[in-house]
Structures are given as structure tokens and as C-alpha cells.
CSV table of C-alpha atoms and ligand atoms in Angstrom, one decimal:
chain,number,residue,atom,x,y,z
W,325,UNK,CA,0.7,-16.2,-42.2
W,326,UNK,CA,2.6,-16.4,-45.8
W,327,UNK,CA,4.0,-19.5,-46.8
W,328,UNK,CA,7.8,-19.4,-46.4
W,329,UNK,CA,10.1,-20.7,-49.3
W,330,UNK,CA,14.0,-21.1,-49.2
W,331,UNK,CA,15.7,-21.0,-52.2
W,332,UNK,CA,19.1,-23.0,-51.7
W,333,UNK,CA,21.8,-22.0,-54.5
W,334,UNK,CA,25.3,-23.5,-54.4
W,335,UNK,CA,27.7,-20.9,-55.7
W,336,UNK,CA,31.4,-21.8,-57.2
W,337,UNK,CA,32.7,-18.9,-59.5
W,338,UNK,CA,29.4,-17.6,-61.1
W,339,UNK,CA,30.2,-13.5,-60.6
W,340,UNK,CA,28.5,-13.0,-63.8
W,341,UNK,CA,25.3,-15.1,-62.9
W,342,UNK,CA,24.3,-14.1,-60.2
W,343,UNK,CA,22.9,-10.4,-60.8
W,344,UNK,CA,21.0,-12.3,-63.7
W,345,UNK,CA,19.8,-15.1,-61.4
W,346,UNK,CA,18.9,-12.7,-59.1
W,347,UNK,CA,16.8,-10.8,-61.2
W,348,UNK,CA,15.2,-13.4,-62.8
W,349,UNK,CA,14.5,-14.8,-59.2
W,350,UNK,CA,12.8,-11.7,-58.0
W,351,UNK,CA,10.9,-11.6,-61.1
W,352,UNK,CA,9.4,-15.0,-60.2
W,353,UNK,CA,9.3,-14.5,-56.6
W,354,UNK,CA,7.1,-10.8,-56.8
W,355,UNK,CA,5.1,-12.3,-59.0
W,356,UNK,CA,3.8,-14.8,-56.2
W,357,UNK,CA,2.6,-12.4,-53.7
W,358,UNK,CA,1.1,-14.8,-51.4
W,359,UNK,CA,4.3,-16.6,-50.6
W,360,UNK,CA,7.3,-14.8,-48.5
W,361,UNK,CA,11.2,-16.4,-50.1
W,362,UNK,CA,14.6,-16.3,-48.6
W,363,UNK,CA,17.4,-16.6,-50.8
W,364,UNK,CA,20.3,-19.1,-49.6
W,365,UNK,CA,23.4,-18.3,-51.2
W,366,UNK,CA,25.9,-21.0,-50.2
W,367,UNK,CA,29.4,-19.4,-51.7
W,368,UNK,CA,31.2,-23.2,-52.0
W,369,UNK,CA,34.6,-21.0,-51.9
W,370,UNK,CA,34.7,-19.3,-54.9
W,371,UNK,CA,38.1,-17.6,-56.3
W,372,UNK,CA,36.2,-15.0,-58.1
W,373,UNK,CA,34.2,-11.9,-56.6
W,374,UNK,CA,31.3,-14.2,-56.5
W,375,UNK,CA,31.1,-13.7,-52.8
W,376,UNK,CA,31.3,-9.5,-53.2
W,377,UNK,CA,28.7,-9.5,-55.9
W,378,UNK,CA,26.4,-11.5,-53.5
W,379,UNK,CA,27.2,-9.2,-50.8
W,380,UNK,CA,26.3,-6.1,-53.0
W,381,UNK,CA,22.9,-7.5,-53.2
W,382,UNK,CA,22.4,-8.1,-49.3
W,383,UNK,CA,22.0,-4.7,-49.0
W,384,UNK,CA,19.2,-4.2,-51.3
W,385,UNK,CA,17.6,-7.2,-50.8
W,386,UNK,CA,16.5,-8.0,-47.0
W,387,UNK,CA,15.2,-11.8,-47.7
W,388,UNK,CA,18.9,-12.6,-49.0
W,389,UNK,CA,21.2,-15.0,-46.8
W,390,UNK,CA,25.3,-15.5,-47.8
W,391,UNK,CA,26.7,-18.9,-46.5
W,392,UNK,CA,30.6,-18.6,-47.2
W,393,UNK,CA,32.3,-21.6,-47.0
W,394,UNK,CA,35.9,-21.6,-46.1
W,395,UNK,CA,37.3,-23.6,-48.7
W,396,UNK,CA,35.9,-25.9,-51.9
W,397,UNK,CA,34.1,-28.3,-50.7
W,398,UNK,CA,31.9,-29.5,-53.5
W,399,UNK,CA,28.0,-28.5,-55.0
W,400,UNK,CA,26.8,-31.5,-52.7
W,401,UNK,CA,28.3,-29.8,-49.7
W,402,UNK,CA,26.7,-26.4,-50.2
W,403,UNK,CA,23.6,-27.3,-51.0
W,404,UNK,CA,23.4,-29.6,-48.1
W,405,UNK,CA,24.5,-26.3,-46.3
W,406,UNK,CA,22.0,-24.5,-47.6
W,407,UNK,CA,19.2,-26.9,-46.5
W,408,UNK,CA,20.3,-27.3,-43.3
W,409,UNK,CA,20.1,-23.5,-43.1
W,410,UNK,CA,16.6,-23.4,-44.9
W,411,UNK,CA,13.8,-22.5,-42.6
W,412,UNK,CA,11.1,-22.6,-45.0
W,413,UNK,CA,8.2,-24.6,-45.4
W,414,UNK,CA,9.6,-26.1,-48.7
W,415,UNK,CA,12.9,-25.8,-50.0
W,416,UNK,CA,13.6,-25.2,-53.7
W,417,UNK,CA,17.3,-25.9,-54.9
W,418,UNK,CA,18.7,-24.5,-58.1
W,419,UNK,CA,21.8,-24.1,-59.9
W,420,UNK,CA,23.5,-20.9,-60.4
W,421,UNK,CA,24.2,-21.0,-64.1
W,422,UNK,CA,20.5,-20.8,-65.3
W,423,UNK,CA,20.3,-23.7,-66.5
W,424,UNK,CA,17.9,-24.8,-64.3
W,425,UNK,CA,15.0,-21.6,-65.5
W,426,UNK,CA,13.9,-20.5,-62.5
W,427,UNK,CA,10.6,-19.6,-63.7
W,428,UNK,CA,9.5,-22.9,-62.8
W,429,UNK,CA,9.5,-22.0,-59.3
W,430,UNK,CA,5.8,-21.3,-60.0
W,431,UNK,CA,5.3,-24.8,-61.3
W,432,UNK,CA,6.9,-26.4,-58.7
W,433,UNK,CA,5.1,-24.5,-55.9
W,434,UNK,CA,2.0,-25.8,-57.7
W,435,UNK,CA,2.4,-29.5,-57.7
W,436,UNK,CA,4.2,-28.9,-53.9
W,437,UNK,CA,0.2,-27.4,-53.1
W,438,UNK,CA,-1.3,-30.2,-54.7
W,439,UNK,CA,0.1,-32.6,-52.2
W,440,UNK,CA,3.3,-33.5,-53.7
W,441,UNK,CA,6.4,-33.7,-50.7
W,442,UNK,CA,9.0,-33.7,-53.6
W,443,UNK,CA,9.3,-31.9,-56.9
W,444,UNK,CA,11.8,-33.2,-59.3
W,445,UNK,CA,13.2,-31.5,-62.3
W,446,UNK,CA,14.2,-33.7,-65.2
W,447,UNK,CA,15.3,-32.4,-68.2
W,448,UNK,CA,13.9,-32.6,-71.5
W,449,UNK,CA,17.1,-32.8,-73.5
W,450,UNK,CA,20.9,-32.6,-72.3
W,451,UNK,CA,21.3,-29.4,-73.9
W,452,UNK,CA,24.8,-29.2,-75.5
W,453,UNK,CA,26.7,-31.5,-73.2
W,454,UNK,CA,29.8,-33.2,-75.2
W,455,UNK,CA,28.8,-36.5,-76.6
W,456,UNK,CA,31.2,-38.1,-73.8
W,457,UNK,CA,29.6,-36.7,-70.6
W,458,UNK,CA,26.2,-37.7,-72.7
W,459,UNK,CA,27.2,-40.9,-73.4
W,460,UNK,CA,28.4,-41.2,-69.4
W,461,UNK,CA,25.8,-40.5,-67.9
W,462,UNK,CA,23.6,-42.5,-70.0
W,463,UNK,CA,25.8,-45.7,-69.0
W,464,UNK,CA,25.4,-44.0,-65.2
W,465,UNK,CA,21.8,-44.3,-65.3
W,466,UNK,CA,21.6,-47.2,-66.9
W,467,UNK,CA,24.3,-49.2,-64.7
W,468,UNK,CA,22.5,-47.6,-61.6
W,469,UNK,CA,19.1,-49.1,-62.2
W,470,UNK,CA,20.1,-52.3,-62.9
W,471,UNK,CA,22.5,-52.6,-59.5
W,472,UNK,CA,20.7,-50.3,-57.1
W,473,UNK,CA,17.6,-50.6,-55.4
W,474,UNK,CA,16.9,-47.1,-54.9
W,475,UNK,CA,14.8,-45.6,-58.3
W,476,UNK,CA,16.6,-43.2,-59.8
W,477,UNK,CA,15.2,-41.6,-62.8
W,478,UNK,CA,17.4,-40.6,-65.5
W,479,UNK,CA,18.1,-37.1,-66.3
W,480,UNK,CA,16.4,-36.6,-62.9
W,481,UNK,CA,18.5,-33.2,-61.8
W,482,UNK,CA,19.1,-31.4,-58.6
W,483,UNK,CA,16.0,-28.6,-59.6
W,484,UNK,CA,14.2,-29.7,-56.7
W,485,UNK,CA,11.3,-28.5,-54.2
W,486,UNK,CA,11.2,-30.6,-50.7
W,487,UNK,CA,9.1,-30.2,-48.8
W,488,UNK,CA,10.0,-28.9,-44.8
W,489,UNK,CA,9.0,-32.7,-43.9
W,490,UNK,CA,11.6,-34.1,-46.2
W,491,UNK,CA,14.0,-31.5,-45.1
W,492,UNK,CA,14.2,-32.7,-41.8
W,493,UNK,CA,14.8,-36.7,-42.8
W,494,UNK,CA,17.7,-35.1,-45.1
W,495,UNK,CA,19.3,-33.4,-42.4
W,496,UNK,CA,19.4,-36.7,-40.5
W,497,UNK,CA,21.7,-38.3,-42.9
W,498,UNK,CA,25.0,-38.4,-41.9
W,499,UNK,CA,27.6,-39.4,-44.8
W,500,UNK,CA,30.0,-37.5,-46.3
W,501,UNK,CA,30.1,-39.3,-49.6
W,502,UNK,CA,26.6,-37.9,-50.8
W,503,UNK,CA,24.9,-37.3,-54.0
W,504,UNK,CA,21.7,-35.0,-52.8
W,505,UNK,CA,19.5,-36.4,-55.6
W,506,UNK,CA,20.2,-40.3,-54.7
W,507,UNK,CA,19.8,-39.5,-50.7
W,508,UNK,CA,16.5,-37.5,-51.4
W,509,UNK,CA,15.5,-40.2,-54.2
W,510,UNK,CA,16.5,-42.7,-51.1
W,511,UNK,CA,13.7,-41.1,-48.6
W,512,UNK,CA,10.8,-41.7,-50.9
W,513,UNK,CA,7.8,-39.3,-50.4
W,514,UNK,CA,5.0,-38.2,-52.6
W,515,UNK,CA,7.2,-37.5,-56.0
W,516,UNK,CA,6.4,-35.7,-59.0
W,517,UNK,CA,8.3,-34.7,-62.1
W,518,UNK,CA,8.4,-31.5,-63.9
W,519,UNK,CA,10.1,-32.0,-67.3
W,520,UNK,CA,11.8,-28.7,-68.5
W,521,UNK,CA,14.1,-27.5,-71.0
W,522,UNK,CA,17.9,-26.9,-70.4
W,523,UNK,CA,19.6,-23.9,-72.0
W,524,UNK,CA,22.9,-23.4,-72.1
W,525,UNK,CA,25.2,-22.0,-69.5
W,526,UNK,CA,25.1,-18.6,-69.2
W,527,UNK,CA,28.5,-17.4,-68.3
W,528,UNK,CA,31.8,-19.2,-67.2
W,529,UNK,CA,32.3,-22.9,-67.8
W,530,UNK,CA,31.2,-26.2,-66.2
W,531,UNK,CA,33.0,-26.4,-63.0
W,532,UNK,CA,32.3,-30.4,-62.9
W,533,UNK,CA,35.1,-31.8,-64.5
W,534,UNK,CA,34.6,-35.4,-66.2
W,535,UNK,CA,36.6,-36.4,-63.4
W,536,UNK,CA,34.8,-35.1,-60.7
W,537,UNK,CA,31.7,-36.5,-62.5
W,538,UNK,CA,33.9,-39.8,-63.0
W,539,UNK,CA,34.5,-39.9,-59.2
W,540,UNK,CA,30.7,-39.0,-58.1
W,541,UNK,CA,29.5,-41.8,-60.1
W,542,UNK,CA,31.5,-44.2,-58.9
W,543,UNK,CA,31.1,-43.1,-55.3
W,544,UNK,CA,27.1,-43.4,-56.1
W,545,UNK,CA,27.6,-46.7,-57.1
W,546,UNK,CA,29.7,-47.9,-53.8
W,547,UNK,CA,27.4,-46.1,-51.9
W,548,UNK,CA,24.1,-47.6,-53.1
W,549,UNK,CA,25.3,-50.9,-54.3
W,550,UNK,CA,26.6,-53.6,-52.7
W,551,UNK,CA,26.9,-54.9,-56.6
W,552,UNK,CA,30.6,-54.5,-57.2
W,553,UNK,CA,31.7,-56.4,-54.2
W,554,UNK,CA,29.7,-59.3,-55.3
W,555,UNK,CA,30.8,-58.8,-58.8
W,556,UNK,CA,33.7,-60.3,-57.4
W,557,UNK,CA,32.2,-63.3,-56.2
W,558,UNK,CA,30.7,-64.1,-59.3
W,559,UNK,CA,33.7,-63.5,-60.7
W,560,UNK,CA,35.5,-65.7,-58.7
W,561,UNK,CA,32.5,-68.8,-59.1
W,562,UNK,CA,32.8,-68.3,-63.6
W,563,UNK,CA,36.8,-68.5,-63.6
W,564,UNK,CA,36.4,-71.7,-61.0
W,565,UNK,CA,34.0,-72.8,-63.2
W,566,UNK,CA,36.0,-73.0,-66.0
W,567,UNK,CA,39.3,-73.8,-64.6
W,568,UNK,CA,38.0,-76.7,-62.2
W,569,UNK,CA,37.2,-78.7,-65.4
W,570,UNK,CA,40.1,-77.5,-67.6
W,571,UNK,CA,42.5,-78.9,-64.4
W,572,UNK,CA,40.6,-82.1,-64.2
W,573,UNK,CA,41.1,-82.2,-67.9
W,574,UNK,CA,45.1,-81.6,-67.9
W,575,UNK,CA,45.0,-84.3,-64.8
W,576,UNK,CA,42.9,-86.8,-66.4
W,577,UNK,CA,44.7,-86.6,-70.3
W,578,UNK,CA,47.7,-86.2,-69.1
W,579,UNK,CA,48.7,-88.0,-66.1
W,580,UNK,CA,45.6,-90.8,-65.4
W,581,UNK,CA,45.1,-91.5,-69.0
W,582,UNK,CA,48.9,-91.0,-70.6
W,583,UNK,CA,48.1,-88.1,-72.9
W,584,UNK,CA,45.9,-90.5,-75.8
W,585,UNK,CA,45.5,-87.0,-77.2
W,586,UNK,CA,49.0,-86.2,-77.8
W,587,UNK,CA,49.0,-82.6,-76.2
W,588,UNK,CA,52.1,-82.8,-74.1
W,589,UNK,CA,51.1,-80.4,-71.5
W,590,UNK,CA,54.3,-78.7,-70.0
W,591,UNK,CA,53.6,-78.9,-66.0
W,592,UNK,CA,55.2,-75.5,-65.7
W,593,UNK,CA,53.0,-74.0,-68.6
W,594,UNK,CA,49.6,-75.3,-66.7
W,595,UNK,CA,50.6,-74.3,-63.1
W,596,UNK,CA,51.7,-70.7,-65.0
W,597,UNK,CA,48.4,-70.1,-66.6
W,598,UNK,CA,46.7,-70.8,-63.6
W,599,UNK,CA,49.0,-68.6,-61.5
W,600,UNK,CA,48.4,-65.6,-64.1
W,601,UNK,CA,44.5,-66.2,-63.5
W,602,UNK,CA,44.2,-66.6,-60.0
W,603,UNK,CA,46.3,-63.7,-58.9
W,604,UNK,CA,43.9,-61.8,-62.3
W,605,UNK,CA,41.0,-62.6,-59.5
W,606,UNK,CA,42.4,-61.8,-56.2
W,607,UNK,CA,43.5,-58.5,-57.8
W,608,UNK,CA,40.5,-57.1,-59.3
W,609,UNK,CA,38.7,-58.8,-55.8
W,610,UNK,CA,41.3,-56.4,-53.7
W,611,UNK,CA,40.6,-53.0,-55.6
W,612,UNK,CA,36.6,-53.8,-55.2
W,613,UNK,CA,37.2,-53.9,-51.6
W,614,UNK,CA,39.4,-51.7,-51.1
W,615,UNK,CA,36.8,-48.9,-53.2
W,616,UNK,CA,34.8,-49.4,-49.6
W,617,UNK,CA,37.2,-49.6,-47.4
W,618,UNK,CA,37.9,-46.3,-48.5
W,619,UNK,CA,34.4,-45.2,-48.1
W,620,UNK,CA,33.8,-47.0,-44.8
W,621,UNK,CA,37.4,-44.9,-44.1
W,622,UNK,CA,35.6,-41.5,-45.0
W,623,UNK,CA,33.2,-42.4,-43.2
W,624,UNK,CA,34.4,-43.0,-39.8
W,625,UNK,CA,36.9,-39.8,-39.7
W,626,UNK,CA,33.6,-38.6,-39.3
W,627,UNK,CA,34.5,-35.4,-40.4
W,628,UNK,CA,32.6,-31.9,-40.9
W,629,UNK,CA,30.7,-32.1,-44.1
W,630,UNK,CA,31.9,-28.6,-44.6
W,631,UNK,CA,33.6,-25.7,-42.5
W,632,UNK,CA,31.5,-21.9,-42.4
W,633,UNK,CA,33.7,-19.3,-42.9
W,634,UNK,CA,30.9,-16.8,-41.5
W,635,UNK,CA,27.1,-16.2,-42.2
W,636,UNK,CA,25.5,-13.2,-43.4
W,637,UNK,CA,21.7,-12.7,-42.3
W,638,UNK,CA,20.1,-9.2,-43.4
W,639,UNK,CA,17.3,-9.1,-40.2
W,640,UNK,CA,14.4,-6.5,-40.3
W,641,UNK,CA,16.5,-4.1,-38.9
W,642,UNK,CA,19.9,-4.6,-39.8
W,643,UNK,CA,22.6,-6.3,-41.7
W,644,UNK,CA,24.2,-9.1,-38.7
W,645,UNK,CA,26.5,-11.5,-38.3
W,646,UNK,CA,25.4,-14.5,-37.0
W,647,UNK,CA,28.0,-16.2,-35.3
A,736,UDP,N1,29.1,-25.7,-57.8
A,736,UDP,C1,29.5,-25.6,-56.5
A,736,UDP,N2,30.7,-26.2,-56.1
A,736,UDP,C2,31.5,-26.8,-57.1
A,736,UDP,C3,31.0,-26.9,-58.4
A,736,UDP,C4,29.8,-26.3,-58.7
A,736,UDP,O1,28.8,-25.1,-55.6
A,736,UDP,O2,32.6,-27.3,-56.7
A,736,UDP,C5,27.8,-25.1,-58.2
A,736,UDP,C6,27.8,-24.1,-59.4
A,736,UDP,O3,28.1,-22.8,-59.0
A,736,UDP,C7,26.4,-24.2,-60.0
A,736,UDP,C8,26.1,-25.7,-59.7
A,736,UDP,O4,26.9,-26.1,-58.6
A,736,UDP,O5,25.5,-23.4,-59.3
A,736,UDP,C9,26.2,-26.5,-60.9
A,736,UDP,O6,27.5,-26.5,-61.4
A,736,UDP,P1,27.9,-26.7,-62.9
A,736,UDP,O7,27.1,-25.9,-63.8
A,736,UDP,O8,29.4,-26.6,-62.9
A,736,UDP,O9,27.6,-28.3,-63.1
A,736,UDP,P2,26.7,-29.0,-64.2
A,736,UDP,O10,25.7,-28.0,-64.8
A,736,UDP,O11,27.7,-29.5,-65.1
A,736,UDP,O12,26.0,-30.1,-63.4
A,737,MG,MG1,25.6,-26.2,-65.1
């Protein structure tokens, strides 16, 4: 029996990608005979014909599945769709846009053959990002390394082949705050890296937003790192550090020794500076904890990751609904 290999695609608005994707897919996929592919479109509720173009091509194309979602509900969403769909013996995930060439399929099914459970694409350059998303996700990686204990690579991207073995530990995790590249990064397994080149996006713009990148790094950080919350701490132990002595000082000049200095310290002054500081500390300590309060909140809802709107599986004989 072939070799089965999902190929997990999180779609948002990418009606003029897709036919090109698709192509260039097929061109990849014929030329590796001795493996069979399904195609895992997860529609992450686009607001363009996305979903009809997609459907156009279920017809023609009987290894093609459509996940529609019923809303947005975010790439890391879908693709976790799409992988908990995947029944393949290794899952490869890849953008929409091209800008993850999916002529290295071949390459990844290679080093996957050569014993490796999971293929990681890192790219080369960061292509034309602006200088502030560069510049942000260097400080990302960089602030990441130092406070996590997970290894994440920089520039490590979501072009990855899993193997089925580290499909089914990925489908065990549970949280809703997820990055799919920390949580597979998390599991271990045999790792290798393929380093490729990004080109530009095709068609249609970026639909991660600096603030949606903005609020996916921070909830990496809370959710690797317990490193903020005791940023506080050590925060609180340098400003007692420094004001222990400077009140023994005022206490000492001013009232043991009757001021020899002459620095007539105001008592009001004093007990206002260290008012200012200490409610400085308990406010910075309150919005550190309250960053995981929100994520142990999230959490515990214990909501759906995402809701299916309905799933389209061309069979052998016929197009069907699976319900
Ligand atoms: N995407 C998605 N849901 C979203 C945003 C993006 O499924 O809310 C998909 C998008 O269609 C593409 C991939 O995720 O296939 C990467 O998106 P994008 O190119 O916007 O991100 P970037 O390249 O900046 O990481
Ligand atoms: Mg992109």
C-alpha cells in the first residue's frame, strides 16, 4: 500500500491563490507517484469566494477535502483543524499564499524517509517584511530563548511535515491559546530543518496584522514562560533593595543623627516618593498577573477550539457530506 500524505492548508481570503496553489501542488504531488495525498483545505471563514473556488476544484480533484469553518477563528485554529482531520501517515502544513514553495514537499518527504518525525521549514531571509515586523520578531525570538525552556529556532515557520506519531501527541493538547510551531517544537521528536527561500505573497495582503502578531507573541510568552510573573518579583526585591537603605538613610540623617548633612527632608516629600514607587510595583505586579489570569480564564471556559460549519469529502464514488 502507498504511503498516505495529508496536506493541511489554512485558508483566510486567498481566492486568487488557490487555483495556483493548487496547481503547483498537483505538480509536486504527480510527480511522486509512489505516494497517494489528500488535500485539507480548512476555509478559516473567509469573506471572499475562497470557499466556491475550493469547491470548484472538489469536483475535479477526488483527493481534495473542504473544512469550512463557521466563523474567523484564526490560522492556529484551522490548521489544528486540519490535523486533527489528517489521516495520513505524515502531515505536511503549508500556507496558502506561496510563500511557503510547495516544491519542497519532495524534500520534506525525504528527510521524513530518512527517519526524521518532524520537518521544519526555516526561512532563509524574511523576504520583504517591513523593517518593524522584522525587527519584532527578531526581539520575539530573541526574548523567547532566553525565558523559555522550550527551543525554538528562529525564523523556524509553520512549513512543516509531522509525522502520524507526532500527530496524535498534537491532537492531545488541549489549550486554546496555541501557537502550532511552539506546541509541536514542545513535543520534541527527531527534528530536522530544511532552509528555503521566501518569495513574496502572491495575491492579497498579509492577513496577520502587527496586532494580531503583537497578541500571539505575547500569548507565546505567557504560555511558555512563567518569566513575566517572576519579573515581578525581582522587580519587587531591586526597588526594596534600594529603598530599604535610602529609608534607613532619611531615618538615620534625619531623625537619629539630627540632619549633620543639612538636607532637611520634608516627611511628606519621603513618605510621597515612596508611595509613588510602591503603588509603581503593585501596579505593573497586577497587570503580570492578571495577563494569566486571563489565560488560566480562556482556559477553563473550555471552549471549542473552533465550530465546523460542514465538511466536504469527495469519496470514490461520490461527492458527500459528512456530517
Ligand atoms: N490564515 C488563516 N486565518 C487567519 C489568517 C490567515 O487561516 O485568520 C491563513 C492564510 O490564508 C494563509 C496563512 O494563514 O494561508 C498565512 O497567512 P498570512 O500570509 O496572512 O500570514 P504571514 O505570511 O504573515 O505569516
Ligand atoms: Mg504569508
Amino acid at each position: 500500500m502507498k504511503k498516505l500524505i495529508s496536506i493541511v492548508i489554512p485558508i483566510y481570503n486567498e481566492e486568487e491563490n488557490i487555483p495556483i496553489l493548487i496547481s503547483e501542488l498537483e505538480k509536486v504531488t504527480n510527480a511522486l507517484a509512489s505516494y497517494s495525498f489528500e488535500f485539507i483545505f480548512v476555509d478559516d471563514g473567509s469573506i471572499d469566494t475562497s470557499v466556491k473556488v475550493i469547491k470548484e476544484f472538489t469536483k475535479k480533484n477526488k483527493n481534495l477535502r473542504l473544512i469550512e469553518f463557521a466563523r474567523n477563528f484564526g490560522k492556529e485554529a484551522a490548521i489544528s483543524a486540519g490535523i486533527y482531520e489528517a489521516v495520513g501517515d505524515a502531515v505536511v502544513i503549508i500556507d496558502a499564499d506561496l510563500q511557503h514553495p510547495p516544491k519542497h514537499i519532495t524534500q520534506f518527504i525525504e528527510l521524513w524517509e530518512d527517519g526524521a518525525e518532524v520537518v521544519v521549514g526555516v526561512r532563509n531571509n524574511s523576504g520583504k517584511q517591513s523593517r518593524l515586523k522584522q525587527l519584532g520578531s527578531m526581539w520575539f525570538y530573541k526574548i523567547m530563548q532566553r525565558i523559555s525552556h522550550t527551543d525554538i529556532t528562529p525564523y523556524a515557520t509553520d512549513y512543516r511535515l509531522i509525522d502520524r506519531c507526532v500527530v496524535d501527541e498534537f491532537n492531545r493538547f488541549t489549550e486554546r491559546n496555541r501557537m502550532t510551531r511552539g506546541l509541536i517544537d514542545w513535543l520534541g521528536f527527531e527534528r530536522r530543518y530544511f532552509y528555503f527561500d521566501t518569495p513574496e505573497r502572491q495575491h492579497g495582503e498579509a492577513s496577520y496584522t502587527m496586532t494580531k502578531l503583537i497578541s500571539l507573541g505575547l500569548n507565546s510568552i505567557t504560555g511558555y514562560s512563567m518569566a513575566p510573573l517572576r519579573l515581578a518579583g525581582y522587580l519587587g526585591i531591586v526597588v526594596l533593595l534600594v529603598s530599604a537603605p535610602l529609608g534607613l538613610f532619611v531615618l538615620i540623617e534625619q531623625y537619629i543623627m539630627r540632619d549633620p548633612m543639612q538636607l532637611k527632608f520634608t516627611g511628606s516629600a519621603s513618605l510621597g516618593i515612596a508611595v509613588l514607587f510602591l503603588v509603581g510595583i503593585v501596579l505593573v505586579c497586577l497587570g503580570l498577573v492578571a495577563l494569566y489570569i486571563a489565560q488560566i480564564h480562556t482556559e477553563v471556559i473550555n471552549r471549542p477550539l473552533y465550530v465546523v460549519r460542514r465538511k466536504r469529502t469527495q469519496t470514490h464514488t461520490e461527492g458527500q457530506l459528512l456530517k
